[in-house]
XYZ file of C-alpha atoms in Angstrom:
671
model
C 3.172 -1.594 23.924
C 3.375 -5.377 24.339
C 1.451 -8.569 23.713
C -1.722 -8.665 25.807
C -2.210 -4.884 26.012
C -5.633 -3.527 25.053
C -5.373 -0.321 22.997
C -8.239 2.116 22.694
C -10.485 -0.157 24.725
C -10.937 -2.614 21.834
C -7.649 -3.708 20.172
C -5.869 -6.628 21.858
C -2.162 -6.661 20.883
C -1.019 -10.103 19.682
C 2.553 -9.613 18.432
C 4.917 -7.213 16.688
C 4.864 -7.417 12.887
C 7.787 -5.084 12.202
C 9.188 -1.618 12.652
C 10.303 1.360 10.601
C 12.346 4.455 11.214
C 9.479 6.261 12.942
C 7.028 3.599 14.059
C 6.277 0.058 15.199
C 3.620 -2.148 13.578
C 1.658 -4.707 15.615
C -0.850 -7.437 14.833
C -3.944 -6.962 17.001
C -7.446 -8.381 17.399
C -10.409 -6.036 17.207
C -12.430 -7.275 20.194
C -15.479 -5.354 19.006
C -15.674 -6.812 15.483
C -13.642 -9.995 15.967
C -11.124 -9.372 13.170
C -7.359 -8.963 12.862
C -5.958 -5.474 12.301
C -2.524 -3.875 11.964
C -1.675 -1.021 14.347
C 1.084 1.478 13.541
C 2.357 3.331 16.636
C 4.784 6.255 16.586
C 8.085 5.484 18.324
C 8.453 7.059 21.764
C 11.422 9.335 20.867
C 9.263 10.973 18.186
C 5.918 10.975 20.000
C 6.761 14.230 21.814
C 8.295 15.861 18.726
C 5.656 18.109 17.179
C 7.169 17.874 13.670
C 7.125 14.078 13.688
C 3.623 13.974 15.191
C 2.361 16.190 12.367
C 4.056 14.016 9.751
C 2.642 10.850 11.308
C -0.891 12.214 11.623
C -0.606 13.513 8.054
C -0.802 9.862 7.020
C -4.151 9.491 8.754
C -5.493 12.638 7.113
C -4.359 11.469 3.669
C -5.517 7.863 3.898
C -8.892 8.810 5.409
C -9.730 10.386 2.031
C -9.084 7.113 0.224
C -11.352 4.083 -0.159
C -10.181 1.641 -2.815
C -9.720 -2.155 -3.038
C -6.049 -1.657 -3.967
C -5.240 0.676 -1.054
C -4.745 -0.572 2.502
C -7.803 0.636 4.460
C -7.542 2.891 7.515
C -10.072 1.843 10.186
C -9.364 4.023 13.209
C -6.978 6.482 14.907
C -6.170 7.310 18.501
C -3.518 7.879 21.162
C -2.055 5.292 23.550
C 0.157 6.419 26.453
C 0.757 9.711 24.647
C 1.778 8.089 21.341
C -0.542 8.450 18.311
C -1.523 5.263 16.469
C -3.313 4.249 13.274
C -5.413 1.104 12.818
C -5.261 -0.470 9.318
C -6.684 -3.572 7.738
C -4.331 -6.513 8.171
C -3.036 -7.784 4.808
C -1.415 -11.246 5.072
C 1.188 -12.054 2.427
C 4.476 -10.484 1.394
C 5.703 -7.313 -0.287
C 6.434 -6.964 -3.990
C 10.097 -6.403 -3.073
C 10.188 -9.775 -1.295
C 8.492 -11.381 -4.313
C 11.117 -10.006 -6.732
C 13.973 -11.052 -4.451
C 12.549 -14.571 -4.241
C 11.638 -15.063 -7.914
C 13.639 -12.562 -9.959
C 11.975 -11.114 -13.102
C 8.218 -11.714 -13.021
C 6.100 -13.157 -15.880
C 4.816 -10.448 -18.222
C 1.125 -11.125 -17.513
C 1.819 -10.866 -13.771
C 3.663 -7.563 -14.296
C 0.631 -6.198 -16.149
C -1.777 -7.419 -13.452
C 0.182 -5.838 -10.597
C 0.758 -2.689 -12.652
C -2.941 -2.358 -13.432
C -3.892 -2.585 -9.748
C -1.223 -0.187 -8.491
C -2.035 2.402 -11.155
C -5.737 2.172 -10.285
C -4.788 2.907 -6.670
C -2.578 5.851 -7.666
C -5.285 7.219 -9.976
C -7.778 7.063 -7.094
C -5.349 8.950 -4.827
C -4.319 11.523 -7.452
C -7.965 12.292 -8.278
C -8.372 13.248 -4.606
C -5.296 15.451 -4.529
C -3.057 12.908 -2.793
C 0.486 12.130 -3.977
C 2.029 9.007 -2.426
C 5.645 10.313 -2.651
C 7.211 6.989 -1.661
C 6.115 4.481 -4.325
C 8.391 1.436 -4.151
C 7.925 -2.357 -4.100
C 8.408 -2.371 -0.318
C 5.067 -0.495 -0.052
C 3.099 -2.806 -2.369
C 1.560 -5.773 -0.541
C 0.587 -8.961 -2.398
C -2.052 -11.392 -1.128
C -2.285 -15.096 -1.939
C -5.029 -14.471 -4.544
C -2.894 -11.969 -6.475
C -4.425 -8.765 -5.110
C -1.994 -5.838 -4.848
C -2.521 -3.190 -2.173
C -0.565 0.055 -1.889
C 0.405 0.860 1.700
C 2.255 3.456 3.739
C 1.059 6.863 2.665
C 3.301 7.990 5.561
C 4.630 11.054 3.782
C 1.626 11.815 1.606
C -0.245 15.085 1.854
C -2.960 16.949 -0.016
C -1.656 18.766 -3.097
C -1.017 22.433 -2.689
C 1.072 24.353 -0.210
C 4.752 23.876 0.467
C 7.145 21.704 -1.543
C 8.349 18.308 -0.536
C 11.701 19.313 0.932
C 11.677 19.899 4.674
C 14.803 21.304 6.333
C 16.733 20.412 3.168
C 16.019 16.704 3.515
C 14.698 14.539 0.668
C 11.772 12.312 1.558
C 11.363 8.922 -0.097
C 13.818 6.257 -1.252
C 16.734 7.197 -3.509
C 16.453 4.184 -5.840
C 12.930 5.293 -6.805
C 13.478 9.088 -6.836
C 12.131 11.124 -9.708
C 14.621 13.707 -11.037
C 12.581 16.552 -9.563
C 12.479 14.785 -6.203
C 16.254 14.325 -6.258
C 16.660 18.056 -6.948
C 14.297 19.009 -4.118
C 11.695 20.483 -6.472
C 7.912 20.345 -6.193
C 6.428 16.842 -6.228
C 3.409 16.099 -8.446
C 1.462 12.984 -9.462
C 4.006 12.630 -12.283
C 6.633 11.910 -9.597
C 4.628 8.856 -8.489
C 4.460 7.676 -12.117
C 8.251 7.969 -12.462
C 8.743 5.941 -9.267
C 6.343 3.281 -10.517
C 8.219 3.237 -13.818
C 11.272 2.204 -11.778
C 9.137 -0.483 -10.085
C 8.031 -1.782 -13.515
C 11.679 -1.872 -14.609
C 12.532 -3.900 -11.495
C 9.624 -6.329 -12.031
C 10.685 -6.898 -15.660
C 14.451 -7.294 -15.103
C 14.822 -8.246 -11.444
C 17.273 -5.335 -11.051
C 17.148 -1.607 -10.357
C 17.974 0.734 -13.264
C 20.521 2.709 -11.238
C 22.944 1.619 -8.537
C 25.596 3.480 -6.569
C 27.715 3.613 -3.462
C 25.460 6.167 -1.775
C 21.918 7.578 -2.042
C 23.378 10.802 -3.470
C 25.121 8.897 -6.276
C 21.906 7.059 -7.153
C 19.847 10.271 -7.035
C 22.287 12.012 -9.410
C 21.924 9.152 -11.890
C 18.144 9.657 -11.877
C 18.783 13.295 -12.831
C 21.521 12.803 -15.445
C 21.691 9.225 -16.751
C 19.447 7.203 -19.051
C 18.354 3.822 -17.670
C 19.806 0.694 -19.327
C 17.499 -0.880 -21.895
C 14.982 -3.361 -20.503
C 15.168 -5.392 -23.721
C 18.954 -5.719 -23.504
C 18.470 -7.468 -20.169
C 15.327 -9.361 -21.194
C 14.905 -9.585 -24.985
C 11.406 -11.121 -24.901
C 9.917 -7.886 -23.503
C 7.979 -6.191 -26.349
C 9.009 -2.703 -27.457
C 5.543 -1.425 -26.501
C 5.998 -2.601 -22.907
C 9.492 -1.120 -22.683
C 8.042 2.121 -24.057
C 5.727 2.307 -21.023
C 8.787 2.184 -18.757
C 10.724 4.687 -20.897
C 7.901 7.219 -20.925
C 7.121 6.846 -17.221
C 10.835 7.463 -16.488
C 11.120 10.538 -18.709
C 13.391 13.136 -17.113
C 10.907 15.995 -17.509
C 7.514 15.536 -15.770
C 5.616 17.024 -18.723
C 6.963 14.262 -20.978
C 5.542 11.486 -18.797
C 1.955 10.253 -18.842
C -0.578 12.980 -17.991
C -2.353 10.725 -15.467
C -2.024 7.343 -13.805
C -5.092 6.226 -15.764
C -3.398 7.091 -19.074
C -0.369 5.039 -18.041
C -2.635 2.147 -16.967
C -4.410 2.059 -20.330
C -1.103 2.133 -22.224
C 0.313 -0.640 -20.028
C -2.826 -2.766 -20.463
C -2.451 -2.791 -24.269
C 1.339 -3.220 -24.349
C 1.123 -6.948 -25.176
C -1.443 -6.494 -27.964
C -0.317 -7.978 -31.320
C -1.247 -4.685 -33.013
C 1.634 -2.963 -31.190
C 4.372 -5.451 -32.147
C 5.936 -3.098 -34.695
C 5.905 -0.063 -32.422
C 9.055 2.099 -32.592
C 11.057 2.841 -29.432
C 9.707 5.866 -27.559
C 12.072 8.841 -27.401
C 11.646 11.735 -25.004
C 10.629 14.905 -26.902
C 13.672 17.106 -27.545
C 16.084 14.246 -28.280
C 16.912 13.350 -31.919
C 18.802 10.081 -32.423
C 19.258 10.856 -36.141
C 20.771 14.319 -35.750
C 23.512 14.585 -38.406
C 24.896 17.956 -37.367
C 28.147 16.360 -36.253
C 28.368 14.038 -39.241
C 28.839 16.700 -42.050
C 31.259 19.544 -42.653
C 31.525 22.011 -45.584
C 34.037 21.318 -48.317
C 36.504 24.097 -49.246
C 37.655 24.794 -52.772
C 41.188 24.872 -51.367
C 40.892 21.850 -49.147
C 43.947 20.306 -50.799
C 46.130 23.315 -50.198
C 48.486 23.470 -47.287
C 47.397 25.543 -44.315
C 48.352 29.130 -44.722
C 49.191 28.904 -48.453
C 47.671 31.734 -50.510
C 45.168 30.967 -53.211
C 46.420 30.610 -56.744
C 46.474 34.004 -58.502
C 43.500 34.347 -60.733
C 41.742 31.417 -59.125
C 38.717 33.571 -58.484
C 38.362 34.180 -62.248
C 38.793 30.551 -63.299
C 35.670 28.523 -64.033
C 34.832 25.446 -61.996
C 35.417 23.155 -65.017
C 38.767 24.791 -65.681
C 39.894 24.214 -62.138
C 38.900 20.536 -62.298
C 40.772 20.044 -65.613
C 43.827 21.834 -64.253
C 43.843 19.572 -61.206
C 43.392 16.463 -63.350
C 46.435 17.406 -65.460
C 48.582 17.161 -62.337
C 49.478 13.487 -61.709
C 50.832 14.121 -58.185
C 47.374 15.191 -56.846
C 45.383 12.169 -58.065
C 45.320 10.717 -54.534
C 43.831 13.936 -53.200
C 41.125 13.930 -55.861
C 40.136 10.358 -55.092
C 40.021 11.107 -51.359
C 37.776 14.114 -51.955
C 35.502 12.049 -54.171
C 35.204 9.362 -51.515
C 34.412 11.902 -48.780
C 31.818 13.583 -50.993
C 30.135 10.232 -51.700
C 30.135 9.385 -48.005
C 28.615 12.768 -47.120
C 25.932 12.425 -49.794
C 25.073 8.876 -48.661
C 24.671 9.926 -45.043
C 22.364 12.769 -46.044
C 20.301 10.421 -48.234
C 19.976 7.783 -45.532
C 19.095 10.243 -42.777
C 16.648 12.289 -44.844
C 13.636 10.046 -44.070
C 14.292 10.539 -40.385
C 14.467 14.316 -40.512
C 10.906 14.735 -39.229
C 9.831 18.364 -38.820
C 8.804 19.690 -35.416
C 5.721 21.872 -34.986
C 4.001 23.594 -32.093
C 1.095 21.685 -30.531
C -2.075 23.856 -30.594
C -4.315 24.505 -27.588
C -7.385 22.229 -27.826
C -8.571 21.981 -24.184
C -12.276 22.866 -23.990
C -12.973 21.974 -27.628
C -15.281 19.180 -28.717
C -13.627 16.004 -29.975
C -14.261 16.939 -33.620
C -12.954 20.489 -33.172
C -9.795 19.238 -31.463
C -9.075 16.624 -34.162
C -9.549 19.237 -36.883
C -7.229 21.723 -35.134
C -4.523 19.100 -34.649
C -4.788 17.933 -38.261
C -4.450 21.505 -39.520
C -1.343 21.887 -37.341
C 0.185 18.774 -38.933
C -0.505 16.135 -36.277
C -2.282 13.103 -37.738
C -1.755 10.664 -34.841
C -4.234 11.379 -32.037
C -5.049 9.010 -29.171
C -8.041 9.564 -26.900
C -9.148 8.398 -23.476
C -12.254 9.226 -21.454
C -12.626 10.459 -17.900
C -15.494 11.723 -15.783
C -15.540 15.407 -14.869
C -17.752 17.567 -12.684
C -16.628 20.754 -14.471
C -16.336 19.870 -18.178
C -19.392 18.798 -20.154
C -19.422 15.423 -21.876
C -17.584 15.204 -25.206
C -15.166 18.088 -24.603
C -11.401 17.913 -24.053
C -10.341 18.013 -20.386
C -6.576 17.759 -20.933
C -3.994 17.232 -23.646
C -0.551 15.634 -23.656
C 1.790 17.224 -24.512
C 0.481 20.638 -23.442
C -0.130 23.493 -25.869
C 3.019 25.259 -27.050
C 5.209 22.148 -26.920
C 7.326 21.592 -30.044
C 6.737 18.017 -31.179
C 7.631 15.914 -34.202
C 4.625 15.662 -36.498
C 4.798 11.855 -36.493
C 4.389 11.752 -32.706
C 1.074 11.031 -31.016
C -1.034 13.558 -29.098
C -3.192 12.199 -26.260
C -6.566 13.839 -25.583
C -8.587 13.246 -22.424
C -12.314 13.588 -23.131
C -15.024 14.241 -20.551
C -17.744 11.690 -19.788
C -19.689 14.266 -17.824
C -20.346 14.392 -14.051
C -18.138 12.140 -11.982
C -19.816 8.935 -10.862
C -18.148 6.898 -8.146
C -18.892 3.688 -6.332
C -20.441 4.318 -2.910
C -18.157 2.858 -0.198
C -19.638 -0.042 1.762
C -19.505 1.198 5.378
C -21.653 -1.482 7.022
C -20.099 -2.755 10.239
C -17.993 0.389 10.720
C -18.365 2.892 13.533
C -20.320 6.039 12.681
C -17.186 8.209 12.935
C -15.152 6.052 10.546
C -18.122 5.658 8.168
C -18.556 9.436 7.926
C -14.840 9.869 7.181
C -15.317 7.637 4.109
C -18.240 9.710 2.847
C -16.813 13.245 3.008
C -17.170 13.759 -0.780
C -20.952 13.277 -0.724
C -23.477 16.108 -0.538
C -24.822 15.094 2.900
C -24.654 12.204 5.365
C -27.781 11.583 7.466
C -28.088 9.149 10.363
C -30.947 7.106 11.806
C -30.964 4.680 14.743
C -32.710 1.379 15.346
C -32.419 -1.685 17.578
C -30.463 -4.708 16.348
C -29.891 -8.132 17.876
C -26.885 -8.821 15.629
C -25.013 -5.526 15.124
C -23.185 -4.021 18.143
C -24.119 -0.578 19.445
C -22.755 2.325 17.384
C -22.016 0.376 14.206
C -23.712 0.896 10.835
C -26.465 -1.671 10.116
C -27.225 -0.602 6.533
C -26.899 2.354 4.194
C -28.854 4.080 1.452
C -27.650 4.033 -1.335
C -26.094 0.602 -0.905
C -22.360 0.090 -1.143
C -21.218 -0.271 -4.741
C -23.947 1.907 -6.261
C -22.639 4.319 -8.939
C -23.665 7.894 -8.125
C -22.625 11.531 -8.586
C -21.099 12.422 -5.215
C -22.056 16.103 -5.076
C -25.676 15.263 -5.854
C -26.091 12.326 -3.452
C -27.221 12.162 0.183
C -26.192 9.003 2.048
C -28.343 7.742 4.931
C -26.721 5.553 7.583
C -28.809 3.380 9.912
C -26.843 2.935 13.155
C -27.414 0.181 15.718
C -28.805 0.962 19.180
C -28.071 -2.620 20.173
C -30.713 -5.245 21.046
C -33.957 -4.326 22.805
C -32.983 -6.898 25.404
C -29.371 -7.878 25.915
C -27.599 -10.735 27.701
C -25.116 -10.156 30.506
C -21.658 -11.449 29.435
C -19.404 -13.494 31.715
C -16.788 -11.013 32.962
C -15.605 -12.818 36.109
C -11.853 -13.406 35.995
C -11.345 -10.872 33.182
C -9.182 -7.769 33.479
C -11.077 -4.550 34.190
C -10.430 -3.217 30.676
C -11.541 -6.446 28.960
C -14.685 -6.581 31.115
C -15.648 -3.026 30.161
C -15.187 -3.812 26.447
C -17.405 -6.915 26.734
C -20.093 -4.977 28.613
C -20.085 -2.147 26.073
C -20.256 -4.591 23.182
C -23.268 -6.276 24.787
C -25.012 -2.911 25.196
C -24.438 -2.335 28.924
C -23.126 0.838 30.528
C -20.085 0.050 32.729
C -20.057 2.190 35.872
C -16.830 4.259 35.935
C -16.752 3.755 39.706
C -15.183 0.410 40.651
C -15.497 -1.449 43.973
C -12.290 -3.109 45.216
C -11.809 -5.826 47.848
C -9.509 -8.707 48.795
C -10.474 -12.033 47.208
C -9.274 -15.315 45.797
C -8.664 -13.608 42.422
C -5.315 -12.041 41.434
C -5.157 -8.257 41.757
C -6.923 -6.446 38.903
C -9.287 -9.296 38.020
C -13.059 -8.843 38.098
C -14.607 -10.746 41.051
C -18.271 -10.218 40.208
C -20.708 -7.810 38.568
C -23.838 -6.189 39.999
C -26.827 -6.269 39.627
C -26.696 -9.022 36.947
C -24.907 -12.329 36.590
C -23.700 -13.943 33.372
C -26.567 -15.067 31.144
C -29.254 -12.831 32.686
C -31.306 -10.508 30.448
C -31.498 -6.717 30.809
C -32.396 -3.596 28.846
C -29.617 -2.017 26.768
C -27.892 0.865 28.514
C -28.308 -0.650 31.997
C -25.523 0.415 34.354
C -23.337 -2.400 35.711
C -20.952 -2.065 38.655
C -17.781 -4.146 38.615
C -16.065 -5.507 41.735
C -12.321 -5.857 41.229
C -9.807 -7.806 43.307
C -7.436 -5.738 45.418
C -5.170 -8.740 45.929
C -5.348 -12.288 47.317
C -6.670 -13.116 50.786
C -3.929 -14.185 53.251
C -4.856 -17.890 53.187
C -4.875 -18.142 49.370
C -2.206 -20.100 47.502
C -1.447 -19.605 43.778
C -0.441 -22.693 41.786
C 0.932 -22.524 38.225
C 0.418 -26.050 36.890
C 2.124 -27.041 33.593
C 0.373 -29.227 31.014
C 1.829 -30.359 27.674
C 0.053 -31.636 24.561
C 1.949 -34.130 22.376
C 0.120 -34.782 19.050
C 1.557 -37.696 17.089
C 0.076 -37.098 13.672
C -0.496 -34.099 11.419
C -4.184 -33.621 12.255
C -5.043 -30.605 14.466
C -6.235 -31.278 18.030
C -8.975 -29.303 19.828
C -7.786 -28.619 23.393
C -9.972 -27.467 26.309
C -8.715 -27.031 29.892
C -11.072 -26.323 32.816
C -10.348 -25.645 36.497
C -12.238 -25.851 39.761
C -10.634 -23.904 42.608
C -11.379 -21.125 45.089
C -12.578 -18.927 42.196
C -14.455 -21.176 39.795
C -16.339 -24.412 39.411
C -15.475 -26.296 36.214
C -14.515 -23.038 34.464
C -12.909 -23.208 30.987
C -9.639 -21.275 31.002
C -8.134 -22.473 27.687
C -9.794 -23.507 24.435
C -7.904 -23.656 21.135
C -6.819 -25.894 18.263
C -3.146 -26.886 18.075
C -1.073 -28.516 15.331
C 1.957 -29.548 17.354
C 3.397 -29.967 20.816
C 2.497 -27.123 23.152
C 2.874 -26.465 26.883
C 0.355 -24.483 28.932
C 0.800 -23.021 32.400
C -2.585 -23.140 34.131
C -3.250 -20.873 37.129
C -5.259 -22.220 40.086
C -5.988 -20.394 43.360
C -6.485 -22.721 46.351
C -7.797 -22.016 49.870
C -8.780 -23.974 53.002
C -11.603 -26.301 52.001
C -11.174 -25.332 48.329
C -8.838 -27.826 46.671
C -8.014 -27.607 42.993
C -9.174 -29.848 40.165
C -7.772 -29.556 36.630
C -9.440 -31.309 33.683
C -8.047 -31.587 30.167
C -10.161 -32.494 27.120
C -8.896 -33.530 23.706
C -11.379 -33.308 20.819
C -14.150 -33.319 23.446
C -12.859 -36.401 25.305
C -11.577 -36.139 28.893
C -7.930 -37.259 28.862
C -6.649 -35.957 32.212
C -8.239 -35.194 35.589
C -5.713 -33.868 38.130
C -6.586 -33.065 41.768
C -4.342 -30.537 43.540
C -4.980 -30.543 47.344
C -4.641 -27.257 49.202
C -2.470 -28.857 51.905
C 0.106 -30.054 49.368
C 0.117 -26.729 47.532
C 0.629 -24.814 50.793
C 3.746 -26.902 51.500
C 5.063 -26.432 47.964
C 4.227 -29.879 46.515
C 2.337 -29.204 43.257
C 3.834 -31.950 41.129
C 0.642 -33.952 41.401
C 2.463 -37.330 41.485
C 0.052 -40.264 41.343
C -2.060 -39.208 44.287
C -5.305 -37.559 43.307
C -4.637 -37.877 39.567
C -6.866 -39.830 37.242
C -5.952 -40.207 33.570
C -8.633 -41.847 31.395
C -7.534 -44.154 28.589
C -6.099 -42.409 25.531
C -8.779 -41.822 22.879
C -8.383 -43.402 19.470
C -6.741 -41.263 16.774
C -3.337 -39.905 15.891
C -2.886 -37.650 18.943
C -1.682 -38.817 22.317
C -3.476 -37.682 25.487
C -2.457 -34.436 27.127
C 0.020 -35.211 29.886
C 1.780 -33.246 32.615
C 5.471 -32.798 31.756
């Protein structure tokens, strides 16, 4: 695939944007809708490999279920020369990884803004059974207005079925592995939250929590090591914000946030003044105040030498008598003082640590209860701190508990908080806006709705096959399983205008005809002409600008090569602007093919050279005209006789250059 290729009959390749291990990414123009898109194409070595094709197309299946402002949109899919491709929205800007490399630690409010958007995207995906599996700053795109978009669901799949490991190989990036991912265990939404916890750590400190000489070394650290403190590297980070990172990066999935939405809400409030005195979060099961290794029992015979027998009759002597007997012995005063000091130290440690010896109790099962019932059950079990959040549910009636964190049966300190997720009732979602999309793509965005109906009508403004309007309108909040969406699809105009296809490639001409509502005849007539091989010579039965009914068949005549007396001339022209203002350039030619036909029209900001093609023939000399901001600045005649003998420099003969127009730019001149 190269610049100038037309993919799928509508996407004109402009340039390569980048490449990954399995695919290339190109910038292309959608000729049908006149917008830029990004096309990801599977590399040739993998295109014939069934395993890689399945993995690549898995991305399309996953992303087609997603429609969210913080997720890169999938527009179309197809196959080009045997290689599958995906068409995405083009997102100008740079990745979060590039932003961190350029700026280092990000401002706290910016961290919260990006975090909020990414977690909304993950929540949207998780609610539809999709786990990203490769969350990292390289896959988070940032636009100039601060919008964050999650990209590259290349190894995502619907939940359920086999585990992540395939042929013993870990998928993802080692620096952002969750412990379960590093061990090759089943991946869940909690794995995405761990990976994003690493991303938060990197945004806050500018560094990764774990480094190593190899991916295996880094992965092992995710399993075994605790990450360095964020606040040690950046003291101004509040404890509450560091707690979000600590909980997201908990080693055990059940100790992390229950959902991306729960993590988003906690992150959003992490800078609130009310949370300034929050204690550091500790993963359940760890006890920083455990004094088991600090104390040891004292023996009555601690002062005796090892192996020496007890004093006869010691068992019958009272405690007071033993103390007095010891005190009467001057040589053992040092031992007594040492024992007294150790006893005081032991007693002090116990006294200081007593307030921190918080009892652990088993969390009761409260899922399905009303809010009041759940709070009462938790209070009776000894848990006074209860946080709540709300979430829509199609299965659980409003006001009842959908989920709890931690789950029932977990042993938890009674001072810890229990999070309850309460139902808001049936799930209401925003209807996707599918206007301007093809019917096939529009339907793929509406698979969750009860029914999708279609109607057709004529339109002078919307191309054939695209959605004109929808009912309900995009953005309306509805219950998906109870809503029927009606799509009104364009049949094109009642009367359409024949486009100018002469000089175009066959593929471009067919796209233009289809967009205008005509039916290109698959059968093509070929003949020798003054047009290069493959170019359209003329169309029948209509010429450019004529009116016809939509659906009219048009036959295209295509050049089979130049006639023997034709001469091709490639004439160079250079523009040399002097100032910083852009210059509108138009170049027209008259030759054996055209009369005053515009071949180039664009705006330039600096020096640029064009190579203009003219085809000359006996009695059909060439004339090249160059306009700058609408003013003729060069008129160059190119006689057939001179071109036939190889003299196409133009010289002074036949050339007429009008005076340079006023302004900062110089006239366009031949080099």
